[in-house]
Amino acid sequence: MLLERASARQWVDSPVPGHQVATIWNHSGDGCYFAQFVAGASFPLHDHEGWEHILMLSGRVRFGEHELDAGDSLMLERGDVHSALALTDATFFVAHRGDIQMID
């Protein structure tokens, strides 16, 4: 059992400007984390070794061709190559199987 309290959550800057993450757990590439974007931040084109499930908590982000608002979720499979663009400040939760593979 793993309990993660919001009051103890530790946000760290990612290599992507305007993007922070708070990892909940990560084991051999599988895991889950919270992510925050400032409006206008973008995450480059990428794929995943396995699935990725995104749950929007606040704000609005475009993942590939899909715009998500608070309460929306998006399930991506391997091969669903996408980027992300924050249309507003946003926070979301991600669960995933496998690591990210950046696309040149």
Short mmCIF file of N, CA and C in Angstrom, two decimals:
data_model
loop_
_atom_site.label_atom_id
_atom_site.label_comp_id
_atom_site.label_asym_id
_atom_site.label_seq_id
_atom_site.Cartn_x
_atom_site.Cartn_y
_atom_site.Cartn_z
N MET A 1 0.85 -1.17 0.00
CA MET A 1 0.00 0.00 0.00
C MET A 1 0.89 1.24 0.00
N LEU A 2 0.49 2.21 -0.79
CA LEU A 2 1.25 3.45 -0.90
C LEU A 2 0.29 4.62 -0.72
N LEU A 3 0.52 5.43 0.30
CA LEU A 3 -0.29 6.62 0.55
C LEU A 3 0.55 7.83 0.22
N GLU A 4 -0.01 8.72 -0.60
CA GLU A 4 0.69 9.94 -0.97
C GLU A 4 -0.21 11.10 -0.60
N ARG A 5 0.21 11.90 0.35
CA ARG A 5 -0.57 13.03 0.83
C ARG A 5 -0.27 14.28 0.00
N ALA A 6 -1.32 15.00 -0.37
CA ALA A 6 -1.15 16.23 -1.14
C ALA A 6 -0.24 17.21 -0.40
N SER A 7 -0.35 17.25 0.92
CA SER A 7 0.45 18.19 1.70
C SER A 7 1.95 17.88 1.65
N ALA A 8 2.30 16.65 1.29
CA ALA A 8 3.70 16.25 1.23
C ALA A 8 4.22 16.18 -0.21
N ARG A 9 3.36 16.48 -1.17
CA ARG A 9 3.73 16.38 -2.59
C ARG A 9 4.89 17.32 -2.90
N GLN A 10 5.88 16.79 -3.63
CA GLN A 10 7.06 17.58 -3.98
C GLN A 10 7.13 17.74 -5.49
N TRP A 11 6.98 18.98 -5.92
CA TRP A 11 7.02 19.31 -7.34
C TRP A 11 8.45 19.61 -7.75
N VAL A 12 8.84 19.09 -8.91
CA VAL A 12 10.17 19.38 -9.46
C VAL A 12 10.02 19.82 -10.91
N ASP A 13 10.90 20.71 -11.33
CA ASP A 13 10.91 21.15 -12.72
C ASP A 13 11.34 20.00 -13.61
N SER A 14 10.66 19.83 -14.72
CA SER A 14 11.09 18.86 -15.72
C SER A 14 12.04 19.57 -16.68
N PRO A 15 12.67 18.86 -17.58
CA PRO A 15 13.53 19.51 -18.57
C PRO A 15 12.74 20.41 -19.54
N VAL A 16 11.42 20.28 -19.55
CA VAL A 16 10.57 21.07 -20.44
C VAL A 16 10.18 22.36 -19.72
N PRO A 17 10.51 23.53 -20.28
CA PRO A 17 10.17 24.81 -19.63
C PRO A 17 8.66 24.93 -19.38
N GLY A 18 8.30 25.41 -18.17
CA GLY A 18 6.90 25.60 -17.83
C GLY A 18 6.17 24.34 -17.41
N HIS A 19 6.93 23.28 -17.11
CA HIS A 19 6.34 21.98 -16.78
C HIS A 19 6.97 21.45 -15.49
N GLN A 20 6.13 21.07 -14.54
CA GLN A 20 6.60 20.46 -13.29
C GLN A 20 5.90 19.12 -13.11
N VAL A 21 6.56 18.21 -12.40
CA VAL A 21 5.97 16.91 -12.10
C VAL A 21 6.16 16.59 -10.62
N ALA A 22 5.23 15.78 -10.12
CA ALA A 22 5.32 15.23 -8.76
C ALA A 22 5.07 13.74 -8.90
N THR A 23 6.16 12.97 -8.87
CA THR A 23 6.06 11.52 -9.06
C THR A 23 5.45 10.88 -7.83
N ILE A 24 4.48 9.99 -8.05
CA ILE A 24 3.88 9.22 -6.98
C ILE A 24 4.64 7.91 -6.83
N TRP A 25 4.79 7.19 -7.93
CA TRP A 25 5.62 5.99 -7.93
C TRP A 25 6.10 5.70 -9.33
N ASN A 26 7.22 4.99 -9.41
CA ASN A 26 7.78 4.60 -10.69
C ASN A 26 8.57 3.32 -10.46
N HIS A 27 8.21 2.30 -11.22
CA HIS A 27 8.87 1.01 -11.08
C HIS A 27 9.08 0.42 -12.47
N SER A 28 10.33 0.34 -12.89
CA SER A 28 10.68 -0.22 -14.20
C SER A 28 9.92 0.44 -15.34
N GLY A 29 9.73 1.76 -15.26
CA GLY A 29 9.06 2.50 -16.32
C GLY A 29 7.56 2.64 -16.14
N ASP A 30 6.94 1.80 -15.32
CA ASP A 30 5.51 1.94 -15.02
C ASP A 30 5.36 2.90 -13.85
N GLY A 31 4.28 3.67 -13.83
CA GLY A 31 4.11 4.57 -12.71
C GLY A 31 2.97 5.54 -12.87
N CYS A 32 2.98 6.55 -12.02
CA CYS A 32 1.99 7.61 -12.08
C CYS A 32 2.57 8.87 -11.45
N TYR A 33 2.04 10.00 -11.92
CA TYR A 33 2.54 11.29 -11.43
C TYR A 33 1.50 12.37 -11.68
N PHE A 34 1.65 13.48 -10.98
CA PHE A 34 0.89 14.69 -11.26
C PHE A 34 1.77 15.56 -12.14
N ALA A 35 1.15 16.33 -13.01
CA ALA A 35 1.88 17.26 -13.88
C ALA A 35 1.19 18.61 -13.85
N GLN A 36 2.00 19.65 -13.94
CA GLN A 36 1.49 21.02 -14.03
C GLN A 36 2.16 21.69 -15.22
N PHE A 37 1.34 22.43 -15.98
CA PHE A 37 1.83 23.26 -17.08
C PHE A 37 1.44 24.70 -16.79
N VAL A 38 2.28 25.64 -17.17
CA VAL A 38 1.86 27.04 -17.23
C VAL A 38 1.32 27.25 -18.63
N ALA A 39 0.40 28.19 -18.77
CA ALA A 39 -0.20 28.47 -20.07
C ALA A 39 0.89 28.70 -21.12
N GLY A 40 0.76 28.06 -22.26
CA GLY A 40 1.71 28.20 -23.35
C GLY A 40 2.83 27.18 -23.36
N ALA A 41 3.02 26.45 -22.27
CA ALA A 41 4.07 25.42 -22.23
C ALA A 41 3.69 24.27 -23.16
N SER A 42 4.70 23.67 -23.74
CA SER A 42 4.43 22.54 -24.63
C SER A 42 5.40 21.40 -24.35
N PHE A 43 4.92 20.19 -24.54
CA PHE A 43 5.74 18.98 -24.40
C PHE A 43 5.91 18.42 -25.80
N PRO A 44 7.14 18.10 -26.21
CA PRO A 44 7.41 17.70 -27.59
C PRO A 44 6.73 16.39 -27.99
N LEU A 45 6.70 16.17 -29.29
CA LEU A 45 6.13 14.97 -29.88
C LEU A 45 6.79 13.72 -29.29
N HIS A 46 5.95 12.78 -28.85
CA HIS A 46 6.49 11.57 -28.22
C HIS A 46 5.49 10.41 -28.33
N ASP A 47 5.97 9.23 -28.02
CA ASP A 47 5.17 8.01 -27.96
C ASP A 47 5.47 7.37 -26.60
N HIS A 48 4.85 6.26 -26.33
CA HIS A 48 5.06 5.53 -25.09
C HIS A 48 5.29 4.06 -25.39
N GLU A 49 6.05 3.40 -24.54
CA GLU A 49 6.27 1.96 -24.71
C GLU A 49 4.99 1.18 -24.49
N GLY A 50 4.06 1.76 -23.73
CA GLY A 50 2.78 1.11 -23.43
C GLY A 50 1.69 2.16 -23.39
N TRP A 51 0.66 1.93 -22.60
CA TRP A 51 -0.46 2.86 -22.52
C TRP A 51 -0.15 4.03 -21.59
N GLU A 52 -0.96 5.09 -21.75
CA GLU A 52 -0.91 6.26 -20.88
C GLU A 52 -2.35 6.72 -20.66
N HIS A 53 -2.70 7.00 -19.42
CA HIS A 53 -4.04 7.49 -19.10
C HIS A 53 -3.90 8.83 -18.40
N ILE A 54 -4.57 9.85 -18.95
CA ILE A 54 -4.49 11.22 -18.44
C ILE A 54 -5.84 11.62 -17.87
N LEU A 55 -5.85 12.18 -16.67
CA LEU A 55 -7.06 12.72 -16.05
C LEU A 55 -6.81 14.19 -15.74
N MET A 56 -7.56 15.07 -16.40
CA MET A 56 -7.41 16.50 -16.19
C MET A 56 -8.04 16.91 -14.85
N LEU A 57 -7.30 17.66 -14.06
CA LEU A 57 -7.79 18.14 -12.77
C LEU A 57 -8.20 19.61 -12.84
N SER A 58 -7.45 20.39 -13.60
CA SER A 58 -7.80 21.81 -13.78
C SER A 58 -7.17 22.30 -15.08
N GLY A 59 -7.76 23.35 -15.63
CA GLY A 59 -7.21 23.96 -16.82
C GLY A 59 -7.59 23.24 -18.11
N ARG A 60 -6.87 23.59 -19.18
CA ARG A 60 -7.15 23.03 -20.50
C ARG A 60 -5.82 22.77 -21.22
N VAL A 61 -5.68 21.54 -21.75
CA VAL A 61 -4.47 21.13 -22.47
C VAL A 61 -4.89 20.41 -23.75
N ARG A 62 -4.16 20.67 -24.83
CA ARG A 62 -4.37 19.94 -26.08
C ARG A 62 -3.33 18.82 -26.14
N PHE A 63 -3.80 17.60 -26.17
CA PHE A 63 -2.95 16.42 -26.36
C PHE A 63 -3.20 15.93 -27.78
N GLY A 64 -2.23 16.14 -28.67
CA GLY A 64 -2.45 15.81 -30.07
C GLY A 64 -3.62 16.62 -30.60
N GLU A 65 -4.64 15.96 -31.10
CA GLU A 65 -5.81 16.65 -31.66
C GLU A 65 -6.95 16.82 -30.65
N HIS A 66 -6.75 16.36 -29.42
CA HIS A 66 -7.80 16.39 -28.42
C HIS A 66 -7.56 17.47 -27.37
N GLU A 67 -8.55 18.34 -27.14
CA GLU A 67 -8.48 19.34 -26.07
C GLU A 67 -9.22 18.80 -24.86
N LEU A 68 -8.54 18.78 -23.72
CA LEU A 68 -9.13 18.26 -22.49
C LEU A 68 -9.32 19.39 -21.49
N ASP A 69 -10.47 19.36 -20.80
CA ASP A 69 -10.80 20.27 -19.71
C ASP A 69 -10.84 19.48 -18.41
N ALA A 70 -10.94 20.20 -17.29
CA ALA A 70 -11.04 19.55 -15.97
C ALA A 70 -12.14 18.50 -15.99
N GLY A 71 -11.82 17.32 -15.49
CA GLY A 71 -12.76 16.21 -15.44
C GLY A 71 -12.68 15.27 -16.63
N ASP A 72 -12.07 15.71 -17.75
CA ASP A 72 -11.92 14.85 -18.93
C ASP A 72 -10.77 13.87 -18.71
N SER A 73 -10.85 12.73 -19.39
CA SER A 73 -9.74 11.78 -19.37
C SER A 73 -9.45 11.32 -20.78
N LEU A 74 -8.23 10.89 -21.01
CA LEU A 74 -7.78 10.44 -22.32
C LEU A 74 -6.92 9.21 -22.13
N MET A 75 -7.27 8.13 -22.83
CA MET A 75 -6.49 6.89 -22.80
C MET A 75 -5.73 6.79 -24.12
N LEU A 76 -4.43 6.67 -24.02
CA LEU A 76 -3.56 6.57 -25.19
C LEU A 76 -2.89 5.20 -25.19
N GLU A 77 -2.76 4.62 -26.36
CA GLU A 77 -2.08 3.34 -26.51
C GLU A 77 -0.72 3.56 -27.18
N ARG A 78 0.12 2.57 -27.12
CA ARG A 78 1.40 2.63 -27.84
C ARG A 78 1.09 2.93 -29.30
N GLY A 79 1.84 3.87 -29.87
CA GLY A 79 1.60 4.24 -31.26
C GLY A 79 0.74 5.49 -31.41
N ASP A 80 0.11 5.95 -30.32
CA ASP A 80 -0.66 7.19 -30.35
C ASP A 80 0.30 8.37 -30.12
N VAL A 81 1.12 8.64 -31.10
CA VAL A 81 2.12 9.69 -31.02
C VAL A 81 1.42 11.03 -30.83
N HIS A 82 1.90 11.83 -29.89
CA HIS A 82 1.24 13.10 -29.59
C HIS A 82 2.22 14.08 -28.92
N SER A 83 1.83 15.33 -28.94
CA SER A 83 2.51 16.37 -28.18
C SER A 83 1.47 16.91 -27.20
N ALA A 84 1.86 17.89 -26.41
CA ALA A 84 0.92 18.51 -25.47
C ALA A 84 1.18 20.02 -25.47
N LEU A 85 0.10 20.79 -25.42
CA LEU A 85 0.18 22.24 -25.37
C LEU A 85 -0.80 22.74 -24.34
N ALA A 86 -0.31 23.47 -23.35
CA ALA A 86 -1.18 24.03 -22.31
C ALA A 86 -1.87 25.28 -22.85
N LEU A 87 -3.19 25.23 -22.95
CA LEU A 87 -3.97 26.37 -23.40
C LEU A 87 -4.24 27.33 -22.25
N THR A 88 -4.17 26.82 -21.03
CA THR A 88 -4.26 27.61 -19.80
C THR A 88 -3.30 26.98 -18.80
N ASP A 89 -3.12 27.60 -17.64
CA ASP A 89 -2.43 26.89 -16.56
C ASP A 89 -3.24 25.62 -16.31
N ALA A 90 -2.57 24.50 -16.05
CA ALA A 90 -3.28 23.23 -15.95
C ALA A 90 -2.57 22.26 -15.03
N THR A 91 -3.35 21.39 -14.41
CA THR A 91 -2.84 20.29 -13.59
C THR A 91 -3.57 19.02 -14.01
N PHE A 92 -2.83 17.93 -14.14
CA PHE A 92 -3.44 16.66 -14.51
C PHE A 92 -2.67 15.50 -13.87
N PHE A 93 -3.31 14.35 -13.87
CA PHE A 93 -2.75 13.13 -13.30
C PHE A 93 -2.51 12.15 -14.44
N VAL A 94 -1.36 11.49 -14.42
CA VAL A 94 -0.99 10.54 -15.47
C VAL A 94 -0.61 9.21 -14.84
N ALA A 95 -1.19 8.13 -15.36
CA ALA A 95 -0.76 6.77 -15.04
C ALA A 95 -0.25 6.18 -16.35
N HIS A 96 0.81 5.39 -16.29
CA HIS A 96 1.41 4.90 -17.53
C HIS A 96 2.08 3.54 -17.36
N ARG A 97 2.17 2.86 -18.48
CA ARG A 97 2.92 1.61 -18.57
C ARG A 97 4.06 1.84 -19.54
N GLY A 98 5.28 1.79 -19.07
CA GLY A 98 6.44 1.99 -19.93
C GLY A 98 6.88 3.44 -19.98
N ASP A 99 8.06 3.62 -20.50
CA ASP A 99 8.68 4.95 -20.57
C ASP A 99 8.23 5.73 -21.80
N ILE A 100 8.56 7.02 -21.79
CA ILE A 100 8.31 7.91 -22.92
C ILE A 100 9.41 7.72 -23.95
N GLN A 101 9.03 7.77 -25.23
CA GLN A 101 9.99 7.72 -26.32
C GLN A 101 9.85 9.00 -27.13
N MET A 102 10.84 9.86 -27.08
CA MET A 102 10.80 11.13 -27.80
C MET A 102 10.92 10.88 -29.31
N ILE A 103 10.22 11.69 -30.10
CA ILE A 103 10.24 11.58 -31.55
C ILE A 103 11.07 12.76 -32.08
N ASP A 104 12.06 12.47 -32.89
CA ASP A 104 12.91 13.53 -33.45
C ASP A 104 12.22 14.29 -34.55
#
